[in-house]
Amino acid sequence: MRLVTYTLRGWTSVGVVDDGLIIDVPRAYAMLLADRGVSDAPGRALAECPPDLVTLLARDGLERAREVAAAVIEQLPDKRDRFAAAGIIAALDDPAVQLRPPLLRPDKIICLGLNYADHAAESGAAVPQYPELFSKFPSTLIGPGEPIVLPRVSQQVDYEAELAVVIGRPGRFIPADRALDYVAGYTILNDISMRDFQFRGRQWLPGKTFDRSTPVGPWLVTADEVPDPQNLTITTEVSGAVLQHSNTREMIFPVAETIAYLSQIVQLVPGDLIATGTPAGVGFARKPPRFLQPGDVVRVTIERVGTLEKPGRG
Ligand code: MN
């Protein structure tokens, strides 16, 4: 199942994507409850299928979302027009639909640096002994339909394709051999990095969290569709040129070990977003360097997850 966060005509919500349609989970659930004669159907729908994916995950709502979408799909042949008029379905390619980051305000955004040996080498860094951690603020996240802001103060805006893990249930001191049970699903994160700011000091944060610079999406793909997160091709194209091409099997710290390690430090909670690092081929390490310019289109593709694409804007 693929879940998007989207905005349409002032309504921001969670939808299941199926066959080119977005099925709005809270609205569809309210309709199903009303059809069954449940009192206060809209209120109960908002409580059990909230229009925010972080909250939906926290309320253990993935299976309910799956059932709601299946019920809508079953009734589509008879009720397509009624559903469209009620905002229960929308076309994914409707120009009025704005895809947002799947998680609008995660409790935590945790990122790994130097998690592929070839990228550590091109960066002139040693292979880390422990996961190299930094974080981002939620204000940096943008959806796949939104332009990356190229800040006027940086001349070195760089791309980094990354598999991102979304946590599905709370956990502390999670053993690595059970860590994937805590994963709700996967998405793609382009860890846009302002290299001139990143390398001014010892902490990378200044270069990693500029407002509205980190595309995420296009959706959350549930974990059942990604049985092995360590065998996915990962590719970045910048304005048509393939500049990164690798496989998640090359990670130094795999997803399960990363979750186990992080959960020694903090309790992981539903909606937490973990970016797992980028392979070789980033712009600053190329000869000559290749930094993003106004008009560039950056497209990141991860097998089984999807394609995240955004136009740059000056
Ligand atoms: Mn990165």
XYZ file of C-alpha atoms and ligand atoms in Angstrom:
315
model
C 0.000 0.000 0.000
C 1.142 3.516 -0.841
C 0.073 6.416 1.349
C 0.396 10.077 0.450
C -0.094 13.272 2.368
C -1.748 15.772 0.051
C -3.504 19.117 -0.048
C -6.498 19.763 -2.290
C -8.765 22.817 -2.053
C -7.576 23.649 1.450
C -7.941 20.091 2.807
C -4.710 18.430 3.907
C -5.102 14.727 4.485
C -3.859 11.175 4.076
C -4.714 9.147 1.005
C -4.157 5.636 -0.253
C -2.890 5.631 -3.844
C -4.426 3.014 -6.129
C -4.602 2.927 -9.922
C -3.995 6.659 -10.383
C -6.439 7.657 -7.639
C -5.980 9.112 -4.189
C -8.549 7.614 -1.811
C -8.981 10.021 1.107
C -8.810 7.840 4.217
C -10.699 9.926 6.824
C -13.441 11.015 4.426
C -13.909 7.505 3.055
C -14.019 6.076 6.564
C -16.625 8.666 7.626
C -18.793 7.634 4.665
C -18.468 3.932 5.488
C -19.379 4.567 9.139
C -22.372 6.712 8.118
C -23.531 3.980 5.700
C -23.468 1.570 8.636
C -25.594 3.947 10.709
C -22.828 4.754 13.205
C -23.588 7.896 15.199
C -21.064 10.730 14.939
C -19.437 9.129 11.908
C -17.293 12.190 11.021
C -15.963 12.560 14.558
C -15.182 8.901 14.923
C -13.528 8.845 11.501
C -11.254 11.749 12.449
C -10.308 9.981 15.688
C -9.602 6.580 14.168
C -8.332 7.682 10.742
C -6.858 11.136 11.379
C -5.838 13.180 8.319
C -2.183 13.219 9.439
C 0.073 10.264 8.757
C 2.180 10.631 11.908
C -1.008 10.492 14.002
C -2.507 7.712 11.896
C 0.604 5.598 12.520
C 0.504 6.424 16.234
C -3.103 5.189 16.368
C -2.168 1.979 14.604
C -4.332 2.947 11.636
C -2.516 1.325 8.692
C -4.709 -1.774 8.540
C -7.838 0.360 8.892
C -6.652 2.536 6.007
C -6.132 -0.600 3.942
C -9.683 -1.817 4.665
C -11.187 1.605 3.943
C -9.412 1.797 0.582
C -10.535 -1.726 -0.340
C -14.168 -0.824 0.440
C -13.972 2.302 -1.730
C -12.399 0.366 -4.618
C -15.184 -2.213 -4.386
C -17.870 0.489 -4.649
C -16.095 2.514 -7.369
C -18.000 1.110 -10.383
C -21.320 2.429 -9.004
C -20.266 5.468 -7.038
C -17.267 7.069 -8.764
C -19.079 10.372 -9.427
C -20.484 10.579 -5.905
C -17.053 9.833 -4.416
C -15.385 12.481 -6.568
C -18.004 15.101 -5.657
C -17.534 14.342 -1.948
C -13.723 14.559 -2.138
C -13.424 10.878 -1.252
C -11.360 10.281 -4.389
C -9.147 12.565 -6.469
C -6.929 11.938 -9.471
C -3.266 11.656 -8.475
C -2.349 13.730 -11.533
C -4.975 16.437 -10.900
C -2.915 19.664 -11.150
C -4.792 20.984 -8.097
C -3.445 18.104 -5.971
C -0.317 19.116 -4.084
C 1.691 16.194 -2.741
C 3.276 17.017 0.591
C 6.006 15.259 2.577
C 4.377 11.973 3.679
C 5.215 12.899 7.293
C 4.515 16.599 7.831
C 5.962 16.920 11.330
C 7.787 13.794 12.435
C 8.796 13.680 16.087
C 12.359 13.009 14.906
C 14.271 13.259 11.627
C 17.514 11.341 12.063
C 20.101 11.080 9.305
C 23.171 8.923 8.786
C 26.269 10.383 7.165
C 29.001 8.410 5.385
C 26.949 5.183 5.375
C 28.284 3.955 2.018
C 32.020 3.221 1.806
C 32.398 4.711 -1.677
C 30.783 7.969 -0.515
C 33.009 8.105 2.580
C 36.029 7.657 0.287
C 34.947 10.376 -2.172
C 34.384 12.689 0.836
C 37.926 12.059 2.079
C 36.519 10.544 5.303
C 37.319 7.294 7.071
C 34.643 4.596 7.183
C 32.814 5.319 10.466
C 33.063 2.892 13.367
C 29.594 3.848 14.629
C 26.689 5.387 12.696
C 27.538 9.055 11.978
C 24.393 10.887 13.102
C 22.867 14.277 12.496
C 19.314 15.576 12.346
C 17.102 17.998 10.486
C 14.254 20.266 11.560
C 10.732 19.611 10.175
C 10.753 23.048 8.476
C 13.234 21.679 5.929
C 10.811 19.065 4.564
C 9.024 19.611 1.250
C 6.850 17.327 -0.842
C 7.608 15.871 -4.242
C 5.451 18.551 -5.857
C 7.367 21.428 -4.312
C 10.483 23.239 -5.586
C 13.759 23.038 -3.678
C 14.604 26.537 -2.476
C 18.142 27.402 -3.602
C 19.205 29.834 -0.869
C 20.835 33.049 -2.028
C 23.581 32.636 0.587
C 24.827 29.258 -0.668
C 26.766 28.612 -3.858
C 27.151 24.869 -3.186
C 23.743 23.197 -3.157
C 24.206 19.437 -3.506
C 21.960 16.357 -3.855
C 22.053 13.078 -1.877
C 19.697 10.191 -2.724
C 18.659 8.244 0.371
C 16.333 5.451 1.387
C 14.266 6.734 4.323
C 12.734 4.467 6.945
C 9.457 5.342 8.682
C 8.968 3.905 12.167
C 5.587 2.285 12.844
C 5.568 1.502 16.559
C 7.366 2.693 19.672
C 10.552 0.949 20.697
C 13.563 1.318 22.965
C 16.557 -1.066 23.032
C 15.249 -2.867 19.974
C 17.299 -5.941 19.037
C 18.603 -5.841 15.465
C 17.044 -9.189 14.628
C 13.580 -7.784 15.367
C 14.174 -4.201 14.219
C 12.381 -4.496 10.875
C 9.157 -5.309 12.787
C 9.222 -1.668 13.920
C 9.219 -0.308 10.353
C 5.908 0.992 8.967
C 7.399 1.528 5.535
C 9.850 3.361 3.341
C 10.083 6.556 1.379
C 12.764 8.558 -0.436
C 14.614 11.549 0.990
C 16.901 13.834 -1.003
C 19.319 15.094 1.656
C 19.998 18.420 -0.063
C 23.208 19.795 1.457
C 24.619 23.310 1.322
C 28.270 22.229 1.341
C 29.701 25.683 2.025
C 27.616 25.854 5.237
C 28.060 22.159 6.081
C 31.833 22.354 6.268
C 32.187 25.675 8.146
C 32.429 23.863 11.462
C 32.479 20.415 12.970
C 28.682 20.004 13.042
C 26.987 19.431 9.690
C 23.601 20.786 10.794
C 23.896 24.258 9.183
C 24.287 22.724 5.731
C 21.596 20.112 6.196
C 18.473 21.874 7.363
C 17.858 25.005 5.305
C 14.149 25.829 5.170
C 12.194 24.022 2.454
C 15.186 22.261 0.971
C 14.665 18.548 1.714
C 12.285 16.723 -0.644
C 10.605 13.602 0.742
C 8.192 11.223 -0.939
C 6.415 10.663 -3.174
C 4.671 8.364 -0.692
C 5.174 5.897 2.108
C 5.332 2.345 0.756
C 4.347 -0.101 3.476
C 7.002 -2.550 4.629
C 5.185 -5.609 3.253
C 6.078 -4.353 -0.239
C 9.792 -4.080 0.604
C 10.726 -7.475 2.050
C 14.475 -6.748 1.889
C 15.482 -3.101 2.333
C 19.115 -4.108 1.693
C 18.620 -5.015 -1.943
C 17.222 -1.936 -3.697
C 18.813 -0.037 -6.559
C 19.128 3.691 -5.860
C 19.666 6.231 -8.625
C 19.911 10.014 -8.956
C 19.470 11.829 -12.240
C 20.183 15.555 -12.411
C 18.657 17.160 -15.486
C 18.853 13.831 -17.316
C 22.391 12.753 -16.308
C 22.732 9.720 -14.007
C 25.064 10.935 -11.234
C 24.449 8.343 -8.500
C 23.750 4.655 -9.074
C 24.167 2.062 -6.358
C 22.310 -0.490 -4.259
C 21.241 -0.361 -0.608
C 23.234 -3.562 -0.018
C 26.302 -1.294 0.042
C 25.231 0.371 3.306
C 27.813 0.113 6.100
C 25.108 0.088 8.800
C 22.001 -1.651 7.431
C 18.488 -0.515 8.366
C 18.072 -3.102 11.154
C 21.394 -2.277 12.828
C 20.674 1.437 12.521
C 17.299 1.090 14.256
C 18.864 -1.012 17.015
C 21.597 1.588 17.556
C 19.272 4.610 17.531
C 16.890 2.929 19.971
C 19.745 2.685 22.480
C 19.769 6.500 22.485
C 16.080 7.461 22.165
C 12.689 5.841 22.113
C 11.701 5.616 18.466
C 8.041 6.509 17.920
C 5.593 6.200 15.022
C 6.386 8.594 12.188
C 10.062 8.983 13.033
C 11.999 9.394 9.802
C 15.460 7.876 9.415
C 17.525 8.779 6.346
C 20.065 6.029 5.737
C 22.835 7.860 3.908
C 23.861 8.314 0.286
C 26.122 6.410 -2.099
C 28.973 7.925 -4.138
C 28.466 10.433 -6.921
C 27.435 13.583 -5.048
C 28.144 16.931 -6.658
C 30.913 18.318 -4.445
C 33.104 15.236 -4.963
C 32.854 15.315 -8.758
C 35.608 16.738 -10.964
C 34.585 19.390 -11.760
C 32.006 19.790 -8.952
C 28.356 19.680 -10.011
C 26.171 21.871 -7.794
C 22.457 22.439 -8.384
C 21.447 25.449 -10.456
C 18.084 27.135 -11.020
C 16.088 25.017 -13.464
C 17.816 21.717 -12.644
C 15.466 18.766 -12.222
C 16.571 16.206 -9.640
C 15.020 12.769 -9.861
C 15.759 10.093 -7.242
C 14.513 6.561 -7.880
C 14.596 3.643 -5.434
C 13.486 0.197 -6.534
C 10.105 -0.846 -5.062
C 9.670 2.588 -3.445
C 9.223 5.012 -6.359
C 10.589 8.194 -7.875
C 11.017 11.520 -6.134
C 11.353 14.390 -8.555
C 11.561 18.153 -8.090
C 12.390 21.155 -10.221
C 14.916 23.590 -8.730
C 14.027 27.249 -8.358
C 16.243 30.294 -7.942
Mn 23.000 12.412 3.571
